PDB file of C-alpha atoms in Angstrom:
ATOM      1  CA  UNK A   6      -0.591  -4.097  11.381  1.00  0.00           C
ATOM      2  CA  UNK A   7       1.753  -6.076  13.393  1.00  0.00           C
ATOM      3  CA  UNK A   8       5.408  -6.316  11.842  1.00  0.00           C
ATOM      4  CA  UNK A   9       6.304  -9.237  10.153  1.00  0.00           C
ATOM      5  CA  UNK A  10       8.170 -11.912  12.202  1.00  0.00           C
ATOM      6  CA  UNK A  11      10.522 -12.304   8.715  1.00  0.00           C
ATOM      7  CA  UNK A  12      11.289  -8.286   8.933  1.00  0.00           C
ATOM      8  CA  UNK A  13      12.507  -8.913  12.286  1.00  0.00           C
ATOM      9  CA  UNK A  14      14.741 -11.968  11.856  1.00  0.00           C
ATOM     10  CA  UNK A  15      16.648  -9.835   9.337  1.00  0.00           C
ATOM     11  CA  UNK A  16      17.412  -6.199   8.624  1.00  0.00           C
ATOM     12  CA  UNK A  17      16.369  -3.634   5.776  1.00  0.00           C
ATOM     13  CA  UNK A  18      19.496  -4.132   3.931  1.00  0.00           C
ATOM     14  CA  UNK A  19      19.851  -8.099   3.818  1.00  0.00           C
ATOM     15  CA  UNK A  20      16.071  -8.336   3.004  1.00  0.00           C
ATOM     16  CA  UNK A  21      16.656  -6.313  -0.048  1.00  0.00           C
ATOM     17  CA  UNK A  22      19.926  -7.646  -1.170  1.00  0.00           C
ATOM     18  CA  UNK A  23      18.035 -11.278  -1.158  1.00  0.00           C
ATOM     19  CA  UNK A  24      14.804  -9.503  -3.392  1.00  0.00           C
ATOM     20  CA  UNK A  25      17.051  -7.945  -5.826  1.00  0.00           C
ATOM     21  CA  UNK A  26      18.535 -11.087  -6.209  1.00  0.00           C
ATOM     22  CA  UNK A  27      15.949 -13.368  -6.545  1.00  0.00           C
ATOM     23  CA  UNK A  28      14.231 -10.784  -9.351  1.00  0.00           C
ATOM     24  CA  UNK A  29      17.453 -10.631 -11.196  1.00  0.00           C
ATOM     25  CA  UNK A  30      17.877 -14.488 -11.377  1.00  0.00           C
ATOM     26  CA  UNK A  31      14.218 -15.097 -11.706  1.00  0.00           C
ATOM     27  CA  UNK A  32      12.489 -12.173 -13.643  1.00  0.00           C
ATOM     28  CA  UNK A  33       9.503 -14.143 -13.977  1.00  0.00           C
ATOM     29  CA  UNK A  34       8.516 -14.538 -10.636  1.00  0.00           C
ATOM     30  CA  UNK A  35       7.878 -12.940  -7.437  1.00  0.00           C
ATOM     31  CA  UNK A  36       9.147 -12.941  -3.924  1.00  0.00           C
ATOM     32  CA  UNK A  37       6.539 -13.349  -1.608  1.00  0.00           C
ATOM     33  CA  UNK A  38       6.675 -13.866   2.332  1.00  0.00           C
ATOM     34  CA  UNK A  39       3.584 -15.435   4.346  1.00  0.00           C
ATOM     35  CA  UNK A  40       2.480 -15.164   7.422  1.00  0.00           C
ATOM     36  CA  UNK A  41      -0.201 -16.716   9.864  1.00  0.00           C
ATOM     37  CA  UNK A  42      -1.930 -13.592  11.110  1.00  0.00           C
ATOM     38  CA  UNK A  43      -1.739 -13.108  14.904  1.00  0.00           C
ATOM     39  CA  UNK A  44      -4.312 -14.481  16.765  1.00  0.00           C
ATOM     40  CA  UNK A  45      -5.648 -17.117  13.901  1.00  0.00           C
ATOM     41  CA  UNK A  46      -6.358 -20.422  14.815  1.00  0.00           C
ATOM     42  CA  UNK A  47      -5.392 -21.318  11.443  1.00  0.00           C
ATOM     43  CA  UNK A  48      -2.332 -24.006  11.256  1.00  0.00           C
ATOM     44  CA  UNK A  49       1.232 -22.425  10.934  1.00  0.00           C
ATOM     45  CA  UNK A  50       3.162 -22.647   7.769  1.00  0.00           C
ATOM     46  CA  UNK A  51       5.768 -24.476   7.312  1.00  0.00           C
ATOM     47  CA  UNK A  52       7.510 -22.277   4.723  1.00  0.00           C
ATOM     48  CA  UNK A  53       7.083 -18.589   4.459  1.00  0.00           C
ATOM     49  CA  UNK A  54       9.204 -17.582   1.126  1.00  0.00           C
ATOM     50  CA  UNK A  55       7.617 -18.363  -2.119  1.00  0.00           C
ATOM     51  CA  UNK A  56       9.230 -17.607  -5.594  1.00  0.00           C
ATOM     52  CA  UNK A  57       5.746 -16.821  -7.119  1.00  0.00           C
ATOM     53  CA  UNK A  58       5.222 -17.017 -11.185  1.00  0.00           C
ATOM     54  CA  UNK A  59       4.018 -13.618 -12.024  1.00  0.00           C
ATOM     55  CA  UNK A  60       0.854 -15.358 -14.097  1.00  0.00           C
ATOM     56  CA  UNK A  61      -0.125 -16.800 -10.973  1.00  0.00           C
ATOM     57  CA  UNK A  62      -3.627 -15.414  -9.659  1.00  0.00           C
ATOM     58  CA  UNK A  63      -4.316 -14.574  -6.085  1.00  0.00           C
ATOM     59  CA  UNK A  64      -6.778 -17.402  -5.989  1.00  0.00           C
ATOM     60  CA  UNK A  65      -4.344 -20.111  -7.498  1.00  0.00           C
ATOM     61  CA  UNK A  66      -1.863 -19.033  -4.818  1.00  0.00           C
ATOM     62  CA  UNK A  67      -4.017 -19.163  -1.421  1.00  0.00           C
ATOM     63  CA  UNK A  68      -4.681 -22.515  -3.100  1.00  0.00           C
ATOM     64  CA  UNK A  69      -0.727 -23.319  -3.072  1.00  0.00           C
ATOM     65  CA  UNK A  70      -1.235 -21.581   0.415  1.00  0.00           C
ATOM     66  CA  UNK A  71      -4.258 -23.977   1.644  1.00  0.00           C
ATOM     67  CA  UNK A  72      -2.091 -27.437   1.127  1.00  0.00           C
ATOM     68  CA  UNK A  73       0.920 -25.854   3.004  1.00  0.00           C
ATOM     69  CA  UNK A  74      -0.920 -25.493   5.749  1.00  0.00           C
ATOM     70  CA  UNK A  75      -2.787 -28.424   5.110  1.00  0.00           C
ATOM     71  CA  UNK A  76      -6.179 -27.009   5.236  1.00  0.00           C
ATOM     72  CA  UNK A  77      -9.358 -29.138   5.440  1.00  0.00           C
ATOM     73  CA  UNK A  78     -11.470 -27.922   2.242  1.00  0.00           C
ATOM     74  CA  UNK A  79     -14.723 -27.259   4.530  1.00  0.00           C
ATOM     75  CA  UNK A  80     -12.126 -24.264   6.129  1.00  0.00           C
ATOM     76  CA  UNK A  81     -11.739 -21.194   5.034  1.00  0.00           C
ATOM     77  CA  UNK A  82      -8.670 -19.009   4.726  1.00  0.00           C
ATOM     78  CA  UNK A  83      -8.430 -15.776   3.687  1.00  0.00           C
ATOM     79  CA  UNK A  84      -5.245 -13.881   2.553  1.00  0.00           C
ATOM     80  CA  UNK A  85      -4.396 -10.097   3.211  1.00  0.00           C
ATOM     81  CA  UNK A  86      -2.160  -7.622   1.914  1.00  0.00           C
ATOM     82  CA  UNK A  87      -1.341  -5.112   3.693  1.00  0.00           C
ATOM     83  CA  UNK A  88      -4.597  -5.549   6.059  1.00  0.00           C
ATOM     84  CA  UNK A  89      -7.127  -6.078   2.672  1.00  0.00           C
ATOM     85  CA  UNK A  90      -8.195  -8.998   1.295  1.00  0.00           C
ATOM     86  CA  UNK A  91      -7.107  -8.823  -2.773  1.00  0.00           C
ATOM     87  CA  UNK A  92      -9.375  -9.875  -5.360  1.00  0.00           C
ATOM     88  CA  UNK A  93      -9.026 -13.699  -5.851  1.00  0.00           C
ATOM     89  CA  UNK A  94      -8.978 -13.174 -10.116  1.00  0.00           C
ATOM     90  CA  UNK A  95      -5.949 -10.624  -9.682  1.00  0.00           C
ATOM     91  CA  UNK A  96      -2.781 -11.551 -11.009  1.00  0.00           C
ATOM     92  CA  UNK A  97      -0.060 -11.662  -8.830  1.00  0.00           C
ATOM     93  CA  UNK A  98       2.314  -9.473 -10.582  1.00  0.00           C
ATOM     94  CA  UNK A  99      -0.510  -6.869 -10.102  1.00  0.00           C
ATOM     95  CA  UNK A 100      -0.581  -7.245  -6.585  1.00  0.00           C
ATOM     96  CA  UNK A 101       3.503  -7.061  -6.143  1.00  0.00           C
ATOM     97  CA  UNK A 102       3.686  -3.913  -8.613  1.00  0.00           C
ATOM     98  CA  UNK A 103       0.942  -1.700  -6.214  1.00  0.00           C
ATOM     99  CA  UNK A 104       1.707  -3.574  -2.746  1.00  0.00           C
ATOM    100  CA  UNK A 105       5.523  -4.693  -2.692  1.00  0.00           C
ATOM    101  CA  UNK A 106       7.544  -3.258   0.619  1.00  0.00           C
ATOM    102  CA  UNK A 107      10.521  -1.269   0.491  1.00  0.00           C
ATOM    103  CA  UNK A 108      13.036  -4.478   0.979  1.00  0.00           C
ATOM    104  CA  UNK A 109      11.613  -5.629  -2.217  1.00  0.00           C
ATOM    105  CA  UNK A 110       9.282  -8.813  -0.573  1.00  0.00           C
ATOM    106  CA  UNK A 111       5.425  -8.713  -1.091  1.00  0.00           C
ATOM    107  CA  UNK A 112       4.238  -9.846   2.153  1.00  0.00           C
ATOM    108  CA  UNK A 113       0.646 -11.502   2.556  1.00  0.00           C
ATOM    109  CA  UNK A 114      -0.927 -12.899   5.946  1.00  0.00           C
ATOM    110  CA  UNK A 115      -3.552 -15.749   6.283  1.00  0.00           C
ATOM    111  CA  UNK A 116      -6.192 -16.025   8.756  1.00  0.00           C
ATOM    112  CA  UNK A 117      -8.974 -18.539   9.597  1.00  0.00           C
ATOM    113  CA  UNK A 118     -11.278 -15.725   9.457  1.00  0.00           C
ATOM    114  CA  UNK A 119     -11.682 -12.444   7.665  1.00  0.00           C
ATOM    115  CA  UNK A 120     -10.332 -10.481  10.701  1.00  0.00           C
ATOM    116  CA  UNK A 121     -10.504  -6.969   8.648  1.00  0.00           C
ATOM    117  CA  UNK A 122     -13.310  -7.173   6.744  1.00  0.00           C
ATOM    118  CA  UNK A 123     -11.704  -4.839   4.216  1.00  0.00           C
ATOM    119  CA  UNK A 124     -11.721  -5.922   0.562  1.00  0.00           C
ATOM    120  CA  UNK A 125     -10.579  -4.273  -2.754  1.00  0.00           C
TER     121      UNK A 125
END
């Protein structure tokens, strides 16, 4: 898996001090980085933090996700964690619990196409 573009902009320590943070002040939700996978032809987004409500299923957020990126609905995207494609009825907070990195971020990737074929 390629490292995260975000992880490199800003070390370990900075990264975690901004999740613990963000989880103190907002309990409720989740911090959540995205990023266009590699070599999709996919649009770029055009913000990759999200405060994510913990309620929030997987499929409600690649929604949020699809009109970022401004997505015609006859395209598909598909969203990884950690190289696997989630199951679109699991809750977020489920996801972040068994996924979340060490800083503290859960960090997803979109692609155009299902580049790993994995799935949960």
């Amino acid at each position: 898996m390629a490292k995260s573009s975000f992880k490199m902009e800003h070390p370990l320590e900075r990264r975690q001090a901004e999740a613990s943070r963000i989880r103190e002040k907002y309990p409720d939700r989740i911090p959540v980085i995205v990023e266009r996978a590699e070599k999709s032809d996919v649009p770029e987004i055009d913000k990759k933090k999200y405060l994510v409500p913990a309620d929030l299923t997987v499929g409600q957020f690649v929604y949020v996700v699809r009109k970022r990126i401004k997505l015609s609905p006859e395209k598909a995207i598909f969203i990884f964690v950690k190289n696997i494609l989630p199951p679109t009825a699991a809750m977020m907070s489920a996801i972040y619990e068994e996924n979340k990195d060490e800083d503290g971020f859960l960090y997803m990737t979109y692609s155009g196409e299902n580049t790993f074929g994995l799935v949960f």
